[in-house]
């Protein structure tokens, strides 16, 4: 693999959680694999006061605690590339210090002007930091490229996202901005492209003629933990659907790109987003279900309901569960329902896509009236990453009784291959300037536009129920009614790819 060009990597919000849990372990892992440039410096900045040595000690702890790879033998060598600058990122006048520090790092380490700025900060700083960088000419590319990496959320709704976008584009070009959606960095999400477009057998069936419906789930067993304050102003729709789940829909539903370059792939994803059938406000109640977790006992342990979590308004109406049915109005998918659901405090952590194929037109077997099992292809994103195909087989013995059986592949069978973390992949790509796995502004805007009727209705129409669901269950039962088709329900996935059902091991 190619090494990125020499550069300085600046992290705003370097004393925060994301830096220690995700960024530092991912960058160290790149270092150990010899995937960082030969000349590289990492500059952490935040309001907290540290000197270089104190910051290195803090980062060393996080490498141990949140390690991506077992080999920590190179940690000390790696830490020598890390520096720190105390900075009030809201105060434009302090950017002169940043500029001076960058110049001295470049001179000391013989690095040119290439620079990445990573905004690992609260979203209220997204318009401010890039503006301050630009006001101090730190966005200028005369001496090398300058890139800006922004974490989600990109705005709070369509209008705020547009304002953020327009503000950024005053000083930065679209090519300079890398919007992280960490789901796109997951190996199994990228494998969707490979499954679809490197195999001759799936693509001919991948359309309205053979598929009955598509189901996408991203469930979490944890609650909001320490993020109650942020989450209460966000909710499941903004936190998971607007970004991660719609990006997955894009990859499942897109047309084959003409090549693997970034704009071909992102153009096809955008076309999917532009083909979403608009949801009418009067239909929201029938096509979208929201829920909020209630207190309950999980494996003998009492857990709080959402409204009792730290930082959450005791009368909050924020949804911790969202399920939506929608259509993609194009030639491939016309009339085929897509279902997506996500929630916190569900029975297990699992993300997967289930392609439900049409039943056979005439069912010869099981004459006793039992229904015809449909073939399902399950693409498991996490955990027990892999692919499962379910199909009917004759039960040995007299008669023709049919049973659904599994054919499954697990990534763990490729035991020699470590699955890199999403951040490792995305940071490496941003360093190489490959924006394929980053969300483009048109996609972000199209995703907001699609969801706005639901967001507005949930906010303003008090007749739309917010269902309570006991923690540790699969969310509101009403979500089952979304699924069209006789005796069809969501798949209730278990920890193991091959199992499903409400009584399996979680
Ligand atoms: C984040 C959300 O983007 O994704 C979190 O803000 C959520 O609320 C997380 O927990 C889930 O990511 P993963 O990789 O654990 O599925």
Short mmCIF file of C-alpha atoms and ligand atoms in Angstrom, two decimals, residues 152 182-183 186 220 227 230-231 239-240 244 344 349 351 382, ligand 1:
data_model
loop_
_atom_site.label_atom_id
_atom_site.label_comp_id
_atom_site.label_asym_id
_atom_site.label_seq_id
_atom_site.Cartn_x
_atom_site.Cartn_y
_atom_site.Cartn_z
CA UNK A 152 -20.82 14.20 12.16
CA UNK A 182 -17.41 6.05 10.28
CA UNK A 183 -19.77 3.37 8.93
CA UNK A 186 -16.10 -0.40 8.20
CA UNK A 220 -27.23 -1.33 20.14
CA UNK A 227 -23.70 11.25 26.03
CA UNK A 230 -25.80 15.47 23.13
CA UNK A 231 -28.23 12.65 22.42
CA UNK A 239 -27.78 10.23 15.22
CA UNK A 240 -27.92 7.06 13.09
CA UNK A 244 -24.88 5.77 8.75
CA UNK A 344 -30.48 1.90 21.83
CA UNK A 349 -25.47 -5.03 19.29
CA UNK A 351 -25.88 -4.24 12.30
CA UNK A 382 -21.06 -6.45 12.96
C1 LIG B 1 -22.26 7.02 16.37
C2 LIG B 1 -23.46 7.44 17.16
O1 LIG B 1 -22.17 7.76 15.19
O2 LIG B 1 -22.37 5.64 16.07
C3 LIG B 1 -23.58 6.62 18.43
O3 LIG B 1 -23.35 8.81 17.49
C4 LIG B 1 -23.57 5.15 18.11
O4 LIG B 1 -24.75 6.96 19.16
C5 LIG B 1 -22.40 4.80 17.20
O5 LIG B 1 -23.45 4.46 19.34
C6 LIG B 1 -22.50 3.37 16.72
O6 LIG B 1 -21.32 3.03 16.06
P1 LIG B 1 -20.84 1.51 16.00
O7 LIG B 1 -19.62 1.58 15.13
O8 LIG B 1 -20.57 1.08 17.40
O9 LIG B 1 -21.96 0.75 15.39
#
